[in-house]
């Protein structure tokens, strides 16, 4: 399944060390779930969490056949990577999320480790200065999507996070552009305020404006908020249809430029409207 065909308006993380939570992940309505062996699991518990992740993936696939199911392994080069790939990655998965990918060589290593399991997609974590700057190098098959990790990126930069997100605008934009060029799905940064709907939606709207197609979620409450932001509203769809109807009429009659709700309609605006309608059909 390629990034252009996979819909992930919301991707909900949960720790692989919490087996009682994993079967409940679909309840909030995410497009995808990510069973996490990396940040959400303490080093002492990572080995024990691997069979839990594999069993949860099998159960979720059986009970929710249309759900996108991923396991996030520990990074290439860490002491846990090989064991994660050997024990937690199973054919029932949609794919594997791999954090801190920074080179084509690392992607090749991931692809080699996936060969015994079969064709699975890869979500690349672009969350360091090197990863962001080499995004074009990383976004190659089997990578079909990438997420921008703002918190790790700023830690790597030695910067400071602010509610305005100005400090990550360059990197966040660079990842979105690289995904667009590669035909990969762009997944936006997490919001660490777990239950702040206003902050989450404002952040998600920024991401959507930059070209991201979905949002990473770290709490079930965030899932419907992400789905709402990345699902075009009825009013927006109606406006897009009316704009395209008027634009088609101008093209047919050769009347030239025409105003629509105070804006001059041209081909770029028409393309935006078509993209909005296409997103609603996914």
Coordinates of C-alpha atoms in Angstrom, one line a residue:
X1 CA 0.0 0.0 0.0
X2 CA 1.7 3.2 -1.1
X3 CA 1.6 6.6 0.7
X4 CA -0.6 8.1 -1.9
X5 CA -3.3 5.4 -1.3
X6 CA -3.1 5.0 2.5
X7 CA -5.3 7.3 4.6
X8 CA -3.9 8.2 8.0
X9 CA -5.7 11.3 9.2
X10 CA -5.0 10.0 12.7
X11 CA -2.3 7.6 13.9
X12 CA -2.7 6.7 17.6
X13 CA 0.4 5.6 19.6
X14 CA 0.2 3.1 22.5
X15 CA 3.0 1.5 24.5
X16 CA 3.7 -2.2 23.7
X17 CA 4.2 -2.7 27.4
X18 CA 0.5 -2.1 28.1
X19 CA -1.2 -5.2 26.7
X20 CA -4.5 -4.3 28.4
X21 CA -4.7 -1.1 26.3
X22 CA -3.8 -2.4 22.8
X23 CA -7.1 -4.1 22.0
X24 CA -8.9 -0.9 22.9
X25 CA -7.0 1.3 20.4
X26 CA -9.7 1.3 17.7
X27 CA -12.4 2.6 20.0
X28 CA -11.6 6.2 19.4
X29 CA -11.8 5.8 15.6
X30 CA -8.2 6.2 14.4
X31 CA -7.3 5.5 10.8
X32 CA -4.2 3.8 12.1
X33 CA -2.5 2.6 15.3
X34 CA 1.2 2.4 16.2
X35 CA 2.2 -0.1 18.8
X36 CA 5.3 1.6 20.3
X37 CA 8.5 -0.2 21.4
X38 CA 10.6 2.9 21.4
X39 CA 9.9 6.0 23.5
X40 CA 6.9 4.6 25.3
X41 CA 8.7 1.5 26.7
X42 CA 11.5 1.7 29.3
X43 CA 14.8 -0.1 28.3
X44 CA 14.2 -2.8 30.9
X45 CA 10.9 -3.7 29.4
X46 CA 11.7 -3.7 25.7
X47 CA 12.4 -7.4 25.2
X48 CA 9.3 -8.4 27.2
X49 CA 7.2 -6.0 25.0
X50 CA 8.1 -7.6 21.7
X51 CA 5.8 -10.7 21.9
X52 CA 3.1 -8.4 23.3
X53 CA 3.3 -6.2 20.2
X54 CA 3.2 -9.2 17.8
X55 CA 0.2 -10.7 19.6
X56 CA -1.6 -7.4 19.6
X57 CA -1.0 -6.9 15.9
X58 CA -2.4 -10.3 15.1
X59 CA -5.5 -9.8 17.3
X60 CA -6.1 -6.3 15.9
X61 CA -5.9 -7.5 12.3
X62 CA -8.4 -10.3 13.0
X63 CA -10.9 -8.0 14.7
X64 CA -10.3 -4.9 12.6
X65 CA -9.3 -6.0 9.1
X66 CA -9.4 -2.5 7.6
X67 CA -7.3 -0.8 10.3
X68 CA -3.8 0.3 9.5
X69 CA -1.5 -1.3 12.1
X70 CA 2.1 -0.5 12.6
X71 CA 4.8 -1.3 15.2
X72 CA 7.4 1.3 16.0
X73 CA 10.7 -0.4 16.6
X74 CA 13.8 1.1 18.1
X75 CA 16.1 2.9 15.8
X76 CA 18.6 1.3 13.4
X77 CA 21.9 0.9 15.3
X78 CA 20.4 0.7 18.8
X79 CA 20.8 -2.5 20.8
X80 CA 17.2 -3.3 20.4
X81 CA 16.6 -2.9 16.7
X82 CA 17.5 -6.4 15.5
X83 CA 15.5 -8.1 18.2
X84 CA 12.5 -5.8 17.5
X85 CA 12.6 -6.6 13.8
X86 CA 12.9 -10.4 14.4
X87 CA 10.3 -10.8 17.1
X88 CA 7.8 -8.0 16.9
X89 CA 7.4 -7.5 13.1
X90 CA 4.7 -9.9 11.8
X91 CA 2.9 -10.3 8.5
X92 CA -0.4 -9.1 9.9
X93 CA 1.1 -5.6 10.2
X94 CA 0.5 -2.9 7.6
X95 CA 4.0 -1.8 8.2
X96 CA 6.8 -0.6 10.6
X97 CA 7.5 2.8 11.9
X98 CA 11.3 3.4 12.3
X99 CA 12.4 6.4 14.3
X100 CA 15.4 8.6 13.6
X101 CA 16.1 7.6 10.0
X102 CA 18.9 9.7 8.7
X103 CA 20.3 7.9 5.6
X104 CA 19.7 5.7 2.6
X105 CA 21.9 3.1 4.2
X106 CA 19.7 2.9 7.2
X107 CA 16.6 2.5 5.0
X108 CA 18.4 -0.4 3.2
X109 CA 19.0 -2.1 6.5
X110 CA 15.3 -1.8 7.4
X111 CA 14.4 -3.2 4.0
X112 CA 16.7 -6.2 4.4
X113 CA 15.3 -7.0 7.8
X114 CA 11.8 -7.0 6.4
X115 CA 12.5 -9.5 3.7
X116 CA 11.7 -12.6 5.8
X117 CA 8.3 -11.1 6.8
X118 CA 7.2 -10.0 3.3
X119 CA 6.3 -6.7 1.8
X120 CA 5.5 -4.2 4.5
X121 CA 5.4 -0.4 4.4
X122 CA 7.7 1.8 6.4
X123 CA 7.0 5.1 8.1
X124 CA 10.2 7.0 8.6
X125 CA 10.8 9.2 11.6
X126 CA 12.4 12.5 10.5
X127 CA 13.2 13.9 13.9
X128 CA 16.8 15.1 13.9
X129 CA 18.7 17.7 12.0
X130 CA 20.4 15.1 9.9
X131 CA 17.1 13.3 9.2
X132 CA 15.3 16.5 8.1
X133 CA 18.2 17.7 5.9
X134 CA 18.5 14.2 4.3
X135 CA 14.8 13.7 3.9
X136 CA 14.9 13.2 0.1
X137 CA 17.6 10.5 0.6
X138 CA 15.5 8.7 3.2
X139 CA 12.2 8.8 1.3
X140 CA 12.7 5.8 -0.9
X141 CA 11.0 2.4 -1.0
X142 CA 9.9 0.8 1.2
X143 CA 9.3 4.1 2.9
X144 CA 5.7 5.2 2.1
X145 CA 5.2 7.8 4.8
X146 CA 7.2 10.0 7.2
X147 CA 6.4 11.8 10.4
X148 CA 8.1 15.0 11.7
X149 CA 9.2 14.7 15.3
X150 CA 9.3 18.2 16.6
X151 CA 10.3 17.5 20.2
X152 CA 13.3 15.4 19.2
X153 CA 14.3 17.8 16.5
X154 CA 14.4 20.8 18.8
X155 CA 16.3 18.8 21.4
X156 CA 18.8 18.0 18.6
X157 CA 19.0 21.6 17.6
X158 CA 19.4 22.9 21.2
X159 CA 16.3 25.1 20.7
X160 CA 13.2 25.9 22.7
X161 CA 9.7 24.8 21.9
X162 CA 7.0 27.5 21.8
X163 CA 3.2 27.4 21.2
X164 CA 3.7 29.4 18.0
X165 CA 5.8 26.7 16.4
X166 CA 8.0 29.3 14.7
X167 CA 11.1 27.3 15.7
X168 CA 10.1 24.3 13.7
X169 CA 8.5 26.0 10.7
X170 CA 11.5 25.4 8.5
X171 CA 12.0 21.7 9.4
X172 CA 8.2 21.0 9.4
X173 CA 7.9 22.6 6.0
X174 CA 11.0 20.8 4.6
X175 CA 9.6 17.4 5.6
X176 CA 6.2 18.2 4.0
X177 CA 7.9 19.3 0.8
X178 CA 10.1 16.2 0.7
X179 CA 7.1 13.9 1.2
X180 CA 5.3 15.6 -1.6
X181 CA 8.2 15.2 -4.0
X182 CA 8.6 11.5 -3.1
X183 CA 4.9 10.7 -3.2
X184 CA 5.0 9.8 0.5
X185 CA 2.3 10.5 3.1
X186 CA 3.3 13.3 5.5
X187 CA 2.3 12.9 9.1
X188 CA 2.4 15.9 11.4
X189 CA 4.1 16.3 14.8
X190 CA 2.6 15.3 18.1
X191 CA 0.9 17.7 20.5
X192 CA 2.0 17.0 24.1
X193 CA -0.9 18.7 25.7
X194 CA -3.1 15.6 25.9
X195 CA -6.5 17.1 26.5
X196 CA -6.2 20.6 25.1
X197 CA -8.5 20.5 22.1
X198 CA -8.0 24.1 21.2
X199 CA -4.2 23.8 21.2
X200 CA -4.3 20.5 19.3
X201 CA -6.6 21.7 16.6
X202 CA -4.7 24.9 16.1
X203 CA -1.5 22.9 15.7
X204 CA -3.2 20.4 13.3
X205 CA -4.6 23.2 11.2
X206 CA -1.1 24.6 10.8
X207 CA 0.1 21.2 9.7
X208 CA -2.7 20.8 7.2
X209 CA -2.0 24.2 5.8
X210 CA 1.6 23.1 5.2
X211 CA 0.5 20.0 3.3
X212 CA 0.4 17.3 6.0
X213 CA -2.3 14.7 5.5
X214 CA -2.6 13.4 9.0
X215 CA -1.6 13.8 12.6
X216 CA 0.2 11.7 15.2
X217 CA -1.9 11.2 18.3
X218 CA -0.7 10.2 21.8
X219 CA -4.0 10.1 23.5
X220 CA -7.4 8.7 22.3
X221 CA -9.0 12.1 23.0
X222 CA -6.9 13.5 20.2
X223 CA -8.1 11.1 17.5
X224 CA -11.5 12.7 16.7
X225 CA -9.9 16.1 16.7
X226 CA -7.3 15.0 14.2
X227 CA -10.0 13.3 12.0
X228 CA -12.0 16.5 12.1
X229 CA -9.2 18.8 11.0
X230 CA -8.0 16.5 8.2
X231 CA -11.5 15.7 7.0
X232 CA -12.9 18.5 4.8
X233 CA -16.0 20.0 6.2
X234 CA -19.3 20.0 4.3
X235 CA -19.1 23.8 3.8
X236 CA -15.6 23.5 2.4
X237 CA -16.6 20.8 0.0
X238 CA -19.7 22.8 -1.2
X239 CA -17.5 25.8 -1.7
X240 CA -15.0 23.8 -3.7
X241 CA -17.7 22.4 -6.0
X242 CA -19.2 25.8 -6.6
X243 CA -15.8 27.2 -7.4
X244 CA -15.0 24.4 -9.9
X245 CA -18.4 24.8 -11.5
X246 CA -17.8 28.5 -12.1
X247 CA -14.2 27.8 -13.3
X248 CA -15.4 25.2 -15.8
X249 CA -17.9 27.7 -17.1
X250 CA -15.3 30.3 -17.7
X251 CA -13.1 27.8 -19.5
X252 CA -16.0 26.7 -21.7
X253 CA -17.0 30.2 -22.6
X254 CA -13.5 31.8 -22.7
X255 CA -14.6 34.7 -20.5
X256 CA -11.2 34.9 -18.8
X257 CA -10.6 35.7 -15.2
X258 CA -13.7 35.8 -12.9
X259 CA -14.2 36.6 -9.2
X260 CA -15.5 34.0 -6.8
X261 CA -16.3 35.2 -3.2
X262 CA -13.8 38.0 -3.6
X263 CA -11.0 35.9 -5.2
X264 CA -9.9 35.7 -8.8
X265 CA -10.3 32.1 -9.9
X266 CA -7.3 30.6 -11.7
X267 CA -5.9 27.1 -12.3
X268 CA -4.0 27.0 -8.9
X269 CA -7.2 27.7 -7.0
X270 CA -9.0 25.1 -9.1
X271 CA -6.3 22.6 -8.3
X272 CA -6.7 23.3 -4.6
X273 CA -10.4 22.7 -4.9
X274 CA -9.9 19.4 -6.8
X275 CA -7.4 18.2 -4.2
X276 CA -9.9 19.0 -1.4
X277 CA -12.6 17.0 -3.1
X278 CA -10.2 14.1 -3.8
X279 CA -9.3 14.0 -0.1
X280 CA -12.9 13.7 0.9
X281 CA -13.2 10.6 -1.4
X282 CA -10.3 8.7 0.1

